[in-house]
């Protein structure tokens, strides 16, 4: 995500992408620990793994 490399705020990025700034913040926190290491391809792969994993299991 090049918008983070330009040092734009989460609010400004959210306006450009049509998303709430909290959504942008959670995405970066979940998939990138530092501003420079967020990669959208890596985030997409991790999201696909998470969606296949069941959230609730029965005992």
PDB file of C-alpha atoms in Angstrom:
ATOM      1  CA  UNK A   1       0.000   0.000   0.000  1.00  0.00           C
ATOM      2  CA  UNK A   2       1.843   3.025  -1.257  1.00  0.00           C
ATOM      3  CA  UNK A   3      -0.357   5.442   0.641  1.00  0.00           C
ATOM      4  CA  UNK A   4       1.363   4.462   3.877  1.00  0.00           C
ATOM      5  CA  UNK A   5       4.771   5.117   2.333  1.00  0.00           C
ATOM      6  CA  UNK A   6       3.633   8.654   1.522  1.00  0.00           C
ATOM      7  CA  UNK A   7       3.011   9.106   5.282  1.00  0.00           C
ATOM      8  CA  UNK A   8      -0.689   9.840   4.833  1.00  0.00           C
ATOM      9  CA  UNK A   9      -2.954   9.556   7.839  1.00  0.00           C
ATOM     10  CA  UNK A  10      -5.422   6.682   8.211  1.00  0.00           C
ATOM     11  CA  UNK A  11      -8.274   9.157   7.820  1.00  0.00           C
ATOM     12  CA  UNK A  12      -6.889  10.457   4.538  1.00  0.00           C
ATOM     13  CA  UNK A  13      -6.272   6.923   3.247  1.00  0.00           C
ATOM     14  CA  UNK A  14      -9.806   5.954   4.261  1.00  0.00           C
ATOM     15  CA  UNK A  15     -11.267   8.878   2.337  1.00  0.00           C
ATOM     16  CA  UNK A  16      -9.313   7.916  -0.786  1.00  0.00           C
ATOM     17  CA  UNK A  17     -10.350   4.253  -0.583  1.00  0.00           C
ATOM     18  CA  UNK A  18     -13.931   4.845   0.548  1.00  0.00           C
ATOM     19  CA  UNK A  19     -13.430   3.071   3.883  1.00  0.00           C
ATOM     20  CA  UNK A  20     -13.618   4.157   7.510  1.00  0.00           C
ATOM     21  CA  UNK A  21     -10.310   5.131   9.096  1.00  0.00           C
ATOM     22  CA  UNK A  22     -10.778   2.488  11.796  1.00  0.00           C
ATOM     23  CA  UNK A  23     -10.935  -0.222   9.137  1.00  0.00           C
ATOM     24  CA  UNK A  24      -7.634   0.982   7.689  1.00  0.00           C
ATOM     25  CA  UNK A  25      -6.050   1.067  11.140  1.00  0.00           C
ATOM     26  CA  UNK A  26      -7.177  -2.478  11.983  1.00  0.00           C
ATOM     27  CA  UNK A  27      -5.954  -3.792   8.628  1.00  0.00           C
ATOM     28  CA  UNK A  28      -2.494  -2.312   9.064  1.00  0.00           C
ATOM     29  CA  UNK A  29      -2.314  -3.476  12.679  1.00  0.00           C
ATOM     30  CA  UNK A  30      -3.356  -7.001  11.698  1.00  0.00           C
ATOM     31  CA  UNK A  31      -1.094  -7.404   8.666  1.00  0.00           C
ATOM     32  CA  UNK A  32       1.847  -5.080   9.171  1.00  0.00           C
ATOM     33  CA  UNK A  33       3.697  -4.295  12.356  1.00  0.00           C
ATOM     34  CA  UNK A  34       5.530  -1.285  10.959  1.00  0.00           C
ATOM     35  CA  UNK A  35       4.551   1.149   8.247  1.00  0.00           C
ATOM     36  CA  UNK A  36       7.291  -0.056   5.895  1.00  0.00           C
ATOM     37  CA  UNK A  37       6.458  -3.768   6.052  1.00  0.00           C
ATOM     38  CA  UNK A  38       2.749  -3.783   5.073  1.00  0.00           C
ATOM     39  CA  UNK A  39       2.357  -5.756   1.853  1.00  0.00           C
ATOM     40  CA  UNK A  40      -1.044  -6.163   0.273  1.00  0.00           C
ATOM     41  CA  UNK A  41      -0.217  -9.506  -1.379  1.00  0.00           C
ATOM     42  CA  UNK A  42       0.883 -10.961   1.943  1.00  0.00           C
ATOM     43  CA  UNK A  43      -2.214  -9.540   3.659  1.00  0.00           C
ATOM     44  CA  UNK A  44      -4.468 -11.140   1.030  1.00  0.00           C
ATOM     45  CA  UNK A  45      -2.853 -14.545   1.501  1.00  0.00           C
ATOM     46  CA  UNK A  46      -3.251 -14.314   5.270  1.00  0.00           C
ATOM     47  CA  UNK A  47      -6.894 -13.280   4.850  1.00  0.00           C
ATOM     48  CA  UNK A  48      -7.599 -16.322   2.679  1.00  0.00           C
ATOM     49  CA  UNK A  49      -6.067 -18.616   5.306  1.00  0.00           C
ATOM     50  CA  UNK A  50      -8.124 -16.941   8.040  1.00  0.00           C
ATOM     51  CA  UNK A  51     -11.400 -17.247   6.123  1.00  0.00           C
ATOM     52  CA  UNK A  52     -10.956 -21.009   5.685  1.00  0.00           C
ATOM     53  CA  UNK A  53     -10.238 -21.571   9.361  1.00  0.00           C
ATOM     54  CA  UNK A  54     -13.392 -22.147  11.441  1.00  0.00           C
ATOM     55  CA  UNK A  55     -14.025 -19.542  14.110  1.00  0.00           C
ATOM     56  CA  UNK A  56     -16.206 -21.701  16.344  1.00  0.00           C
ATOM     57  CA  UNK A  57     -15.625 -25.356  17.033  1.00  0.00           C
ATOM     58  CA  UNK A  58     -17.673 -27.803  19.046  1.00  0.00           C
ATOM     59  CA  UNK A  59     -16.185 -29.896  21.770  1.00  0.00           C
TER      60      UNK A  59
END
